[in-house]
Short mmCIF file of C-alpha atoms and ligand atoms in Angstrom, two decimals:
data_model
loop_
_atom_site.label_atom_id
_atom_site.label_comp_id
_atom_site.label_asym_id
_atom_site.label_seq_id
_atom_site.Cartn_x
_atom_site.Cartn_y
_atom_site.Cartn_z
CA UNK U 15 0.26 -0.45 -0.74
CA UNK U 16 3.34 2.23 0.90
CA UNK U 17 4.05 2.08 -2.80
CA UNK U 18 1.17 3.25 -4.24
CA UNK U 19 0.53 6.67 -1.88
CA UNK U 20 3.79 7.52 -1.63
CA UNK U 21 4.64 8.07 -5.14
CA UNK U 22 0.97 9.62 -5.44
CA UNK U 23 2.23 12.26 -2.79
CA UNK U 24 5.10 12.69 -3.99
CA UNK U 25 3.93 13.62 -7.70
CA UNK U 26 1.20 15.90 -5.61
CA UNK U 27 3.49 17.54 -3.31
CA UNK U 28 5.76 18.37 -6.51
CA UNK U 29 2.98 19.79 -8.13
CA UNK U 30 1.80 22.11 -5.76
CA UNK U 31 5.49 23.62 -4.54
CA UNK U 32 6.51 24.14 -8.72
CA UNK U 33 3.99 23.20 -11.10
CA UNK U 34 1.64 25.41 -9.32
CA UNK U 35 3.26 28.40 -8.46
CA UNK U 36 5.18 28.51 -12.25
CA UNK U 37 1.21 28.42 -14.06
CA UNK U 38 -0.08 31.33 -11.35
CA UNK U 39 3.16 33.02 -12.48
CA UNK U 40 2.66 32.65 -15.95
CA UNK U 41 -0.67 33.36 -16.29
CA UNK U 42 -0.29 37.35 -14.76
CA UNK U 43 2.28 37.04 -17.59
CA UNK U 44 -0.20 36.02 -20.00
CA UNK U 45 0.02 38.54 -23.06
CA UNK U 46 3.74 38.33 -23.01
CA UNK U 47 4.82 36.56 -25.99
CA UNK U 48 7.09 33.55 -25.96
CA UNK U 49 8.57 32.35 -28.58
CA UNK U 50 6.98 29.39 -30.57
CA UNK U 51 8.08 25.71 -29.52
CA UNK U 52 6.89 22.10 -30.33
CA UNK U 53 3.28 21.77 -28.58
CA UNK U 54 2.58 21.65 -24.37
CA UNK U 55 0.61 20.21 -22.31
CA UNK U 56 -0.71 21.71 -18.87
CA UNK U 57 1.39 20.86 -15.80
CA UNK U 58 4.37 18.64 -18.06
CA UNK U 59 4.64 21.24 -20.76
CA UNK U 60 6.56 19.65 -23.73
CA UNK U 61 8.11 16.64 -21.81
CA UNK U 62 7.17 13.73 -24.05
CA UNK U 63 7.82 15.59 -26.99
CA UNK U 64 11.82 16.14 -25.76
CA UNK U 65 13.80 14.47 -27.70
CA UNK U 66 15.66 11.26 -26.63
CA UNK U 67 19.06 11.70 -28.41
CA UNK U 68 21.10 14.02 -30.52
CA UNK U 69 19.41 16.81 -29.18
CA UNK U 70 20.71 19.70 -31.28
CA UNK U 71 20.10 18.39 -34.82
CA UNK U 72 16.30 18.27 -32.97
CA UNK U 73 16.59 21.81 -31.97
CA UNK U 74 17.37 22.99 -34.95
CA UNK U 75 14.75 21.42 -36.61
CA UNK U 76 12.40 22.93 -34.24
CA UNK U 77 14.04 26.10 -35.46
CA UNK U 78 13.12 25.09 -39.08
CA UNK U 79 9.90 24.25 -38.01
CA UNK U 80 8.44 27.05 -36.10
CA UNK U 81 10.43 29.61 -37.34
CA UNK U 82 12.23 32.15 -35.47
CA UNK U 83 15.82 32.42 -33.83
CA UNK U 84 14.60 30.99 -30.41
CA UNK U 85 12.76 27.76 -29.56
CA UNK U 86 10.51 27.84 -26.19
CA UNK U 87 10.47 25.00 -24.52
CA UNK U 88 8.56 24.48 -21.04
CA UNK U 89 9.52 21.66 -19.14
CA UNK U 90 7.14 20.71 -16.16
CA UNK U 91 6.55 24.78 -15.97
CA UNK U 92 10.64 25.50 -16.04
CA UNK U 93 11.55 27.41 -19.52
CA UNK U 94 14.15 26.52 -21.73
CA UNK U 95 14.62 28.78 -24.46
CA UNK U 96 17.47 27.64 -27.67
CA UNK U 97 19.13 30.06 -29.35
CA UNK U 98 19.31 28.75 -32.96
CA UNK U 99 21.11 31.74 -34.90
CA UNK U 100 24.37 33.75 -34.72
CA UNK U 101 22.25 36.78 -34.82
CA UNK U 102 20.06 35.98 -31.34
CA UNK U 103 23.26 34.71 -30.07
CA UNK U 104 25.43 37.90 -30.54
CA UNK U 105 22.53 39.96 -29.33
CA UNK U 106 21.66 37.70 -26.32
CA UNK U 107 24.97 36.33 -24.49
CA UNK U 108 27.30 38.81 -26.36
CA UNK U 109 25.74 42.07 -26.28
CA UNK U 110 23.48 41.52 -23.04
CA UNK U 111 26.05 39.45 -21.82
CA UNK U 112 25.34 40.93 -17.85
CA UNK U 113 21.50 39.17 -17.56
CA UNK U 114 22.93 35.67 -18.98
CA UNK U 115 26.12 34.67 -17.83
CA UNK U 116 24.66 32.35 -14.61
CA UNK U 117 24.41 28.27 -14.88
CA UNK U 118 21.36 26.83 -13.61
CA UNK U 119 21.36 25.40 -10.91
CA UNK U 120 23.00 22.07 -11.68
CA UNK U 121 22.08 19.95 -8.27
CA UNK U 122 22.68 16.72 -8.88
CA UNK U 123 25.88 17.78 -10.09
CA UNK U 124 26.93 20.34 -7.57
CA UNK U 125 25.24 19.24 -4.60
CA UNK U 126 24.40 15.36 -4.52
CA UNK U 127 27.82 14.57 -7.15
CA UNK U 128 29.65 17.31 -5.52
CA UNK U 129 32.04 18.87 -8.20
CA UNK U 130 30.80 22.34 -6.38
CA UNK U 131 34.17 23.49 -7.06
CA UNK U 132 34.50 23.32 -10.74
CA UNK U 133 33.91 27.43 -12.71
CA UNK U 134 32.00 25.32 -14.86
CA UNK U 135 28.56 25.55 -12.84
CA UNK U 136 29.68 27.97 -11.14
CA UNK U 137 26.17 31.22 -10.73
CA UNK U 138 27.58 33.88 -11.86
CA UNK U 139 28.76 36.56 -9.07
CA UNK U 140 31.71 38.14 -6.91
CA UNK U 141 32.43 34.13 -6.76
CA UNK U 142 32.76 33.62 -10.34
CA UNK U 143 34.34 36.92 -11.34
CA UNK U 144 37.11 36.26 -8.99
CA UNK U 145 37.62 32.30 -10.68
CA UNK U 146 37.85 33.91 -13.83
CA UNK U 147 40.27 36.52 -13.52
CA UNK U 148 42.46 34.22 -11.56
CA UNK U 149 41.60 31.46 -14.87
CA UNK U 150 42.80 34.84 -16.91
CA UNK U 151 46.02 34.75 -15.63
CA UNK U 152 47.17 31.67 -16.10
CA UNK U 153 45.47 31.34 -19.20
CA UNK U 154 45.54 34.60 -21.25
CA UNK U 155 46.77 33.79 -24.87
CA UNK U 156 50.94 34.82 -23.67
CA UNK U 157 50.79 33.11 -20.09
CA UNK U 158 49.97 30.00 -22.39
CA UNK U 159 53.20 30.32 -23.72
CA UNK U 160 54.98 29.78 -20.56
CA UNK U 161 53.46 26.08 -20.53
CA UNK U 162 54.85 25.16 -24.57
CA UNK U 163 57.84 23.15 -22.97
CA UNK U 164 54.94 20.70 -21.09
CA UNK U 165 52.30 20.40 -24.50
CA UNK U 166 55.87 20.04 -26.58
CA UNK U 167 56.08 16.84 -24.16
CA UNK U 168 53.13 15.47 -23.65
CA UNK U 169 52.69 15.38 -27.47
CA UNK U 170 55.80 13.22 -27.92
CA UNK U 171 54.97 11.25 -25.51
CA UNK U 172 51.38 10.93 -27.44
CA UNK U 173 53.63 9.99 -30.78
CA UNK U 174 55.54 7.37 -28.70
CA UNK U 175 52.83 6.05 -27.40
CA UNK U 176 50.97 5.59 -31.08
CA UNK U 177 54.43 4.04 -32.12
CA UNK U 178 53.91 1.75 -29.46
CA UNK U 179 49.93 0.87 -29.64
CA UNK U 180 48.36 2.52 -32.05
CA UNK U 181 45.37 0.62 -31.84
CA UNK U 182 44.67 2.57 -27.98
CA UNK U 183 44.68 6.14 -29.90
CA UNK U 184 42.12 7.38 -27.65
CA UNK U 185 44.17 6.35 -24.41
CA UNK U 186 46.89 8.21 -25.17
CA UNK U 187 44.91 11.56 -26.27
CA UNK U 188 43.08 11.25 -22.87
CA UNK U 189 47.17 10.42 -21.10
CA UNK U 190 48.17 13.35 -23.39
CA UNK U 191 45.53 15.89 -22.39
CA UNK U 192 45.36 14.82 -18.32
CA UNK U 193 49.16 14.94 -18.09
CA UNK U 194 49.59 18.62 -19.56
CA UNK U 195 46.03 19.84 -17.09
CA UNK U 196 47.49 18.16 -14.41
CA UNK U 197 51.70 19.59 -14.68
CA UNK U 198 50.19 23.09 -15.42
CA UNK U 199 47.83 23.16 -12.79
CA UNK U 200 49.64 21.40 -10.11
CA UNK U 201 53.52 20.75 -11.15
CA UNK U 202 52.64 17.25 -11.11
CA UNK U 203 54.91 14.77 -14.20
CA UNK U 204 52.13 12.02 -14.41
CA UNK U 205 53.53 8.47 -15.46
CA UNK U 206 53.66 6.76 -18.45
CA UNK U 207 50.99 4.42 -18.01
CA UNK U 208 48.46 3.96 -15.10
CA UNK U 209 49.19 7.16 -13.25
CA UNK U 210 46.61 7.35 -10.25
CA UNK U 211 46.00 11.17 -10.64
CA UNK U 212 44.58 10.48 -14.51
CA UNK U 213 42.84 7.09 -13.53
CA UNK U 214 41.21 9.29 -10.46
CA UNK U 215 40.55 12.14 -13.31
CA UNK U 216 39.20 9.15 -15.77
CA UNK U 217 36.56 8.17 -12.95
CA UNK U 218 35.49 11.81 -11.93
CA UNK U 219 34.33 12.31 -15.24
CA UNK U 220 32.30 8.81 -15.63
CA UNK U 221 30.73 10.77 -12.45
CA UNK U 222 29.68 13.92 -15.58
CA UNK U 223 27.85 11.30 -17.33
CA UNK U 224 26.11 9.71 -14.72
CA UNK U 225 25.22 13.09 -13.02
CA UNK U 226 23.64 13.84 -17.14
CA UNK U 227 21.10 11.97 -17.27
CA UNK U 228 17.50 11.68 -16.76
CA UNK U 229 16.95 10.37 -14.03
CA UNK U 230 20.17 12.69 -12.77
CA UNK U 231 17.72 16.14 -14.23
CA UNK U 232 14.86 15.20 -11.00
CA UNK U 233 16.69 16.70 -8.65
CA UNK U 234 17.16 19.89 -10.78
CA UNK U 235 14.15 19.65 -11.17
CA UNK U 236 12.58 19.67 -8.14
CA UNK U 237 15.28 19.93 -5.64
CA UNK U 238 12.68 19.24 -2.84
CA UNK U 239 13.72 15.59 -4.09
CA UNK U 240 17.01 16.27 -1.72
CA UNK U 241 15.12 15.80 1.56
CA UNK U 242 13.37 12.11 0.43
CA UNK U 243 16.03 10.01 2.27
CA UNK U 244 17.42 8.09 0.07
CA UNK U 245 16.30 4.53 0.78
CA UNK U 246 12.86 5.63 -0.43
CA UNK U 247 11.99 3.74 -3.60
CA UNK U 248 13.07 5.83 -6.50
CA UNK U 249 15.09 7.30 -5.05
CA UNK U 250 17.88 5.83 -5.97
CA UNK U 251 19.84 8.10 -8.05
CA UNK U 252 21.21 9.15 -4.49
CA UNK U 253 22.35 6.16 -3.45
CA UNK U 254 24.69 6.48 -6.77
CA UNK U 255 25.26 9.76 -6.25
CA UNK U 256 26.67 8.40 -2.40
CA UNK U 257 28.98 5.73 -3.99
CA UNK U 258 30.21 8.71 -6.90
CA UNK U 259 30.82 11.53 -4.59
CA UNK U 260 34.30 11.36 -3.56
CA UNK U 261 35.40 11.26 -7.09
CA UNK U 262 35.04 14.38 -8.03
CA UNK U 263 36.67 15.11 -4.21
CA UNK U 264 39.47 13.38 -5.58
CA UNK U 265 40.07 15.03 -8.51
CA UNK U 266 40.85 18.34 -6.81
CA UNK U 267 42.47 17.28 -3.72
CA UNK U 268 45.10 14.00 -4.45
CA UNK U 269 46.63 16.32 -6.81
CA UNK U 270 46.48 18.98 -4.28
CA UNK U 271 48.08 17.28 -1.26
CA UNK U 272 50.82 16.20 -3.78
CA UNK U 273 51.60 19.95 -4.63
CA UNK U 274 51.98 20.35 -1.03
CA UNK U 275 53.92 17.29 -0.37
CA UNK U 276 56.32 18.49 -3.11
CA UNK U 277 56.50 22.26 -1.71
CA UNK U 278 57.62 20.99 1.39
CA UNK U 279 60.31 18.87 0.40
CA UNK U 280 60.92 20.99 -1.52
CA UNK U 281 61.26 19.44 -4.92
CA UNK U 282 57.48 21.21 -6.32
CA UNK U 283 58.52 22.65 -9.68
CA UNK U 284 56.40 25.57 -10.64
CA UNK U 285 52.64 25.20 -11.30
CA UNK U 286 49.24 27.09 -10.80
CA UNK U 287 49.04 25.33 -7.73
CA UNK U 288 52.35 26.00 -6.23
CA UNK U 289 51.71 29.80 -7.63
CA UNK U 290 48.85 30.28 -5.22
CA UNK U 291 50.02 28.05 -2.22
CA UNK U 292 52.51 29.97 -1.91
CA UNK U 293 50.38 33.27 -1.60
CA UNK U 294 48.51 31.15 0.68
CA UNK U 295 45.49 31.48 -1.53
CA UNK U 296 43.24 28.39 0.25
CA UNK U 297 41.57 27.33 -3.66
CA UNK U 298 44.06 26.90 -6.80
CA UNK U 299 42.57 28.28 -9.36
CA UNK U 300 42.70 26.46 -12.24
CA UNK U 301 42.09 23.07 -10.23
CA UNK U 302 42.06 19.88 -12.09
CA UNK U 303 39.60 21.77 -14.66
CA UNK U 304 39.41 18.34 -16.53
CA UNK U 305 40.14 18.87 -20.30
CA UNK U 306 38.00 16.43 -22.10
CA UNK U 307 37.48 19.24 -25.24
CA UNK U 308 40.41 18.54 -25.99
CA UNK U 309 40.24 15.24 -26.36
CA UNK U 310 37.01 14.80 -28.23
CA UNK U 311 38.47 17.57 -30.78
CA UNK U 312 41.51 14.88 -31.24
CA UNK U 313 39.50 12.00 -31.61
CA UNK U 314 37.58 13.64 -34.48
CA UNK U 315 40.72 15.06 -35.89
CA UNK U 316 41.56 10.66 -36.44
CA UNK U 317 37.99 10.29 -37.72
CA UNK U 318 38.27 12.82 -39.85
CA UNK U 319 41.74 11.74 -41.72
CA UNK U 320 40.00 7.88 -42.09
CA UNK U 321 37.55 9.19 -43.89
CA UNK U 322 39.44 12.39 -46.31
CA UNK U 323 42.65 11.02 -47.10
CA UNK U 324 43.11 13.40 -49.93
CA UNK U 325 43.07 16.27 -47.48
CA UNK U 326 45.30 14.11 -45.22
CA UNK U 327 47.46 13.85 -48.12
CA UNK U 328 47.29 17.54 -48.45
CA UNK U 329 47.93 19.09 -45.22
CA UNK U 330 51.54 15.97 -45.28
CA UNK U 331 52.41 18.00 -48.13
CA UNK U 332 52.07 21.13 -47.07
CA UNK U 333 54.64 19.46 -43.87
CA UNK U 334 56.84 18.45 -46.12
CA UNK U 335 57.42 21.62 -47.92
CA UNK U 336 58.29 23.92 -45.08
CA UNK U 337 59.89 21.86 -42.62
CA UNK U 338 60.72 18.94 -44.57
CA UNK U 339 60.83 14.83 -42.75
CA UNK U 340 64.27 15.32 -40.49
CA UNK U 341 62.99 17.35 -37.45
CA UNK U 342 58.79 17.89 -35.85
CA UNK U 343 57.11 20.93 -36.02
CA UNK U 344 56.68 23.65 -33.78
CA UNK U 345 54.87 27.02 -33.55
CA UNK U 346 57.01 28.84 -35.36
CA UNK U 347 56.15 27.49 -38.46
CA UNK U 348 52.12 27.99 -37.35
CA UNK U 349 51.84 30.82 -40.15
CA UNK U 350 53.80 28.98 -43.20
CA UNK U 351 51.50 26.03 -43.16
CA UNK U 352 48.12 27.54 -43.54
CA UNK U 353 46.20 24.57 -44.51
CA UNK U 354 47.20 22.69 -41.20
CA UNK U 355 45.27 25.55 -39.38
CA UNK U 356 42.54 25.82 -41.40
CA UNK U 357 42.07 21.78 -41.48
CA UNK U 358 41.92 22.14 -36.96
CA UNK U 359 39.86 25.10 -37.51
CA UNK U 360 37.98 22.72 -39.39
CA UNK U 361 38.06 19.54 -37.09
CA UNK U 362 36.40 21.97 -34.12
CA UNK U 363 33.75 23.83 -36.52
CA UNK U 364 32.82 19.78 -38.43
CA UNK U 365 31.56 17.93 -35.47
CA UNK U 366 30.45 19.96 -32.53
CA UNK U 367 32.57 18.83 -29.53
CA UNK U 368 30.13 20.49 -27.13
CA UNK U 369 27.46 20.88 -29.15
CA UNK U 370 24.85 22.75 -27.34
CA UNK U 371 27.77 24.23 -24.96
CA UNK U 372 27.32 24.57 -21.58
CA UNK U 373 23.67 25.70 -20.87
CA UNK U 374 23.34 29.40 -19.25
CA UNK U 375 20.52 31.10 -17.32
CA UNK U 376 18.76 34.37 -17.45
CA UNK U 377 19.37 36.86 -14.29
CA UNK U 378 16.58 39.28 -15.36
CA UNK U 379 13.28 39.91 -17.19
CA UNK U 380 14.20 40.50 -21.06
CA UNK U 381 12.80 41.25 -24.42
CA UNK U 382 13.95 40.34 -27.47
CA UNK U 383 11.81 41.03 -30.74
CA UNK U 384 8.49 40.18 -29.95
CA UNK U 385 9.25 38.21 -27.16
CA UNK U 386 9.54 37.70 -23.43
CA UNK U 387 11.98 35.29 -21.64
CA UNK U 388 11.71 35.02 -18.00
CA UNK U 389 13.72 35.48 -15.53
CA UNK U 390 15.16 32.33 -14.46
CA UNK U 391 15.41 30.40 -18.00
CA UNK U 392 17.10 28.09 -18.81
CA UNK U 393 19.06 29.38 -22.40
CA UNK U 394 20.91 27.12 -24.57
CA UNK U 395 23.81 28.08 -27.49
CA UNK U 396 22.73 25.30 -30.75
CA UNK U 397 26.47 25.98 -31.51
CA UNK U 398 25.82 23.29 -33.49
CA UNK U 399 22.61 24.84 -36.24
CA UNK U 400 24.86 27.69 -35.92
CA UNK U 401 28.25 25.97 -37.26
CA UNK U 402 26.10 24.39 -39.51
CA UNK U 403 24.31 27.27 -41.61
CA UNK U 404 24.42 26.97 -44.60
CA UNK U 405 24.28 29.90 -45.21
CA UNK U 406 27.37 31.37 -43.65
CA UNK U 407 28.86 27.79 -44.69
CA UNK U 408 27.64 26.43 -47.94
CA UNK U 409 28.21 22.29 -47.58
CA UNK U 410 28.32 22.17 -43.71
CA UNK U 411 28.40 18.45 -43.34
CA UNK U 412 31.22 18.01 -45.34
CA UNK U 413 35.28 18.50 -44.28
CA UNK U 414 36.56 20.72 -45.94
CA UNK U 415 40.04 22.76 -44.63
CA UNK U 416 39.60 25.63 -47.51
CA UNK U 417 36.14 27.10 -46.04
CA UNK U 418 39.02 29.16 -43.88
CA UNK U 419 41.30 30.07 -46.70
CA UNK U 420 39.14 31.86 -48.64
CA UNK U 421 38.90 34.91 -46.63
CA UNK U 422 35.06 35.92 -46.15
CA UNK U 423 34.30 32.66 -43.85
CA UNK U 424 36.11 33.18 -40.04
CA UNK U 425 36.36 30.65 -37.57
CA UNK U 426 33.50 30.52 -35.56
CA UNK U 427 34.54 31.00 -31.87
CA UNK U 428 31.36 29.85 -29.91
CA UNK U 429 32.67 26.54 -30.63
CA UNK U 430 34.03 27.51 -27.40
CA UNK U 431 30.81 29.17 -26.02
CA UNK U 432 29.43 32.14 -25.47
CA UNK U 433 29.45 36.16 -23.59
CA UNK U 434 31.20 35.98 -20.37
CA UNK U 435 31.32 32.25 -19.48
CA UNK U 436 33.74 31.14 -22.90
CA UNK U 437 35.66 29.23 -22.54
CA UNK U 438 38.83 30.28 -20.85
CA UNK U 439 40.94 27.29 -22.02
CA UNK U 440 41.08 28.02 -25.17
CA UNK U 441 44.11 29.87 -26.39
CA UNK U 442 45.35 26.83 -24.05
CA UNK U 443 43.25 24.39 -26.27
CA UNK U 444 44.20 26.65 -29.89
CA UNK U 445 47.98 25.82 -29.39
CA UNK U 446 48.03 22.25 -28.31
CA UNK U 447 45.25 21.19 -30.59
CA UNK U 448 47.76 22.35 -34.03
CA UNK U 449 50.59 21.32 -32.70
CA UNK U 450 48.96 17.78 -31.59
CA UNK U 451 46.85 18.07 -35.30
CA UNK U 452 50.87 19.18 -37.19
CA UNK U 453 52.93 16.20 -35.14
CA UNK U 454 50.34 13.78 -35.83
CA UNK U 455 50.39 14.42 -39.62
CA UNK U 456 54.33 15.00 -39.91
CA UNK U 457 54.77 11.40 -38.58
CA UNK U 458 51.83 9.17 -39.70
CA UNK U 459 49.18 8.05 -41.89
CA UNK U 460 45.99 7.62 -40.65
CA UNK U 461 43.62 5.23 -42.76
CA UNK U 462 40.51 2.78 -42.61
CA UNK U 463 42.09 -0.64 -40.60
CA UNK U 464 41.38 -3.43 -42.82
CA UNK U 465 39.60 -6.78 -41.70
CA UNK U 466 41.17 -10.56 -41.30
CA UNK U 467 40.01 -10.65 -45.24
CA UNK U 468 41.63 -7.27 -46.27
CA UNK U 469 38.97 -5.36 -46.58
CA UNK U 470 38.35 -1.58 -45.25
CA UNK U 471 36.00 -1.27 -42.61
CA UNK U 472 34.02 2.06 -42.41
CA UNK U 473 34.67 3.63 -39.19
CA UNK U 474 31.21 4.34 -37.46
CA UNK U 475 30.78 8.04 -37.70
CA UNK U 476 28.34 8.77 -34.70
CA UNK U 477 28.79 9.85 -31.14
CA UNK U 478 27.57 10.36 -27.55
CA UNK U 479 24.47 12.06 -26.95
CA UNK U 480 25.97 13.96 -23.84
CA UNK U 481 27.63 17.60 -22.93
CA UNK U 482 29.86 16.32 -24.97
CA UNK U 483 29.80 14.37 -28.03
CA UNK U 484 32.81 11.93 -28.37
CA UNK U 485 33.36 10.18 -31.46
CA UNK U 486 31.52 6.66 -30.54
CA UNK U 487 34.22 4.42 -31.08
CA UNK U 488 35.92 3.34 -34.57
CA UNK U 489 38.86 1.51 -35.79
CA UNK U 490 41.71 2.90 -37.95
CA UNK U 491 44.71 2.16 -38.92
CA UNK U 492 47.76 4.39 -37.71
CA UNK U 493 51.19 3.45 -39.52
CA UNK U 494 54.24 5.44 -39.40
CA UNK U 495 55.00 7.26 -42.91
CA UNK U 496 58.50 6.59 -43.76
CA UNK U 497 60.98 5.34 -41.33
CA UNK U 498 62.46 8.76 -41.17
CA UNK U 499 59.31 10.20 -39.63
CA UNK U 500 59.35 6.86 -36.78
CA UNK U 501 62.40 7.58 -35.81
CA UNK U 502 61.83 10.97 -35.80
CA UNK U 503 58.27 9.88 -33.33
CA UNK U 504 60.13 7.68 -30.84
CA UNK U 505 63.66 10.13 -30.90
CA UNK U 506 64.32 10.80 -27.72
CA UNK U 507 62.89 14.96 -26.86
CA UNK U 508 65.26 17.28 -28.84
CA UNK U 509 63.13 20.64 -28.13
CA UNK U 510 64.68 22.98 -25.49
CA UNK U 511 62.45 24.06 -23.17
C1 HEM R 2 38.71 21.93 -28.21
C2 HEM R 2 38.45 22.35 -26.40
C3 HEM R 2 37.50 23.13 -26.21
C4 HEM R 2 36.40 22.93 -26.61
C5 HEM R 2 35.69 22.70 -27.73
C6 HEM R 2 35.33 23.50 -25.19
C7 HEM R 2 34.66 24.44 -25.03
C8 HEM R 2 33.65 24.71 -23.82
C9 HEM R 2 32.51 25.96 -23.98
C10 HEM R 2 31.66 25.45 -25.36
C11 HEM R 2 32.31 26.16 -23.21
C12 HEM R 2 30.63 26.39 -21.85
C13 HEM R 2 31.15 28.04 -22.29
C14 HEM R 2 29.95 28.30 -22.14
O1 HEM R 2 28.79 28.32 -21.25
O2 HEM R 2 28.63 29.73 -22.93
C15 HEM R 2 33.63 25.74 -22.53
C16 HEM R 2 33.66 26.32 -20.66
C17 HEM R 2 35.12 25.91 -19.53
N1 HEM R 2 35.66 25.34 -20.33
FE1 HEM R 2 35.71 24.77 -22.04
N2 HEM R 2 36.89 24.41 -24.17
C18 HEM R 2 38.21 23.23 -24.69
C19 HEM R 2 38.85 23.40 -23.45
C20 HEM R 2 39.38 23.23 -22.55
C21 HEM R 2 40.62 23.51 -21.60
C22 HEM R 2 42.28 22.47 -22.19
C23 HEM R 2 40.33 23.80 -20.68
C24 HEM R 2 40.79 23.64 -19.04
C25 HEM R 2 42.43 24.29 -19.09
C26 HEM R 2 38.83 24.04 -20.07
C27 HEM R 2 38.06 24.69 -19.58
C28 HEM R 2 36.78 26.04 -19.82
C29 HEM R 2 36.10 25.65 -18.18
C30 HEM R 2 36.45 26.03 -16.76
C31 HEM R 2 34.35 26.47 -18.95
C32 HEM R 2 34.26 27.36 -17.76
C33 HEM R 2 33.64 28.41 -17.40
C34 HEM R 2 32.81 29.51 -17.23
O3 HEM R 2 31.99 28.50 -16.98
O4 HEM R 2 32.83 30.76 -16.76
N3 HEM R 2 38.48 24.13 -21.65
N4 HEM R 2 34.75 25.00 -23.06
#
């Protein structure tokens, strides 16, 4: 009997506490027009129309179907606005950035799973501003030049790992990105294999995935669920969260402790954490901000090279003509290699790493054209739709680096997000991506893998439907271009710091 009554009471409580006030308040604003969107039912809104995956494509279609730059989605009384055009994104996120820079409260990720320390989910306000200032100090275009020796070393290790176990390329990419962040943020030189800090970060990431499911989202829509004990049937996510929350904490605390110990023993190398600990600042700015996006971008690069051999060949010819095969590329070569630069830009546009960015929250009521946008709404920038607009990027689904060689098309910086929330790691990401891509192209040929009968295997060309849209696992062949480039890839580190 209890099993029937408790959920029924729960639903009633939810309606009374959350849905009814939403209905009552929108009633008084009845004459204020909301943007068009999918059909709505009383109380649940468009809940039953929500996409079941690849949300960015559905939102893009809704934009075309219902017209206009903005789409309104009502979920259980909460307003979500999807921004599908560059014009609206520019007007709202950039020109009116003081209103659009908050984050929705992600109860599951921040409170249940303990991801309250990362800038990504930090609400707009004084703490956010202090946080961003710190990021700027350590990740500005000039500051990132100081980390070039770290990036070179990690990319070189990647080249060696690709020679040894090419089939594990995704693992090597993760290791490379983790090594760069841990060295910059904490001065930690990660082990070549099975590094405990890299492993902790991986577990932390799985926790983000667990916190981004629909089950977890119920806690975001109804924070009252937080008060329900975890033993009650249906509150299972809370139990799962209790078992996972040690990983997000450990991601931050373990490397911080390692830095403290290294400083006490006088063997700490310079890092963001050691600089801040030296100034007795209790919080390290950069922390263990996990760089999953660069890993995803490099996976997309491997996919693009597997399916576009002629483009790979063109980039390699450019590298051979400019720097030959007796040394690896370096940043000084960047301006002499325009095609490689355009290829990196197209990797970031072709398959968007974070197709819907990270959601923003509107701080005060706003009006856009004829439409009213109430305070507290979630505002989603559909980066995918904007960077696949045919009018700006003709034939948008095709991988065409040359579109960025034509002077009329600018690189869409919004692949890194919007306004005051734009990715503070973008300069570091672009530096690592460029050197990673140029070095791999200089030394390896990437092509379709072949099965036991010698037939080419078509790579799976699809992605995960998450905040970060990783390509689904796919096979490819990674072979040294020649004996010369193989020696180059595995040679001892030759660069100066
Ligand atoms: C290809 C690589 C990357 C891509 C495509 C990317 C993309 C993004 C996007 C779309 C956002 C959300 C912006 C918004 O809310 O409008 C973001 C936020 C963020 N990114 Fe990146 N990112 C990348 C690499 C990095 C790296 C290397 C770091 C750290 C060193 C980093 C740290 C952050 C942080 C801390 C935020 C949160 C900013 C805030 O909430 O104010 N990202 N990134």
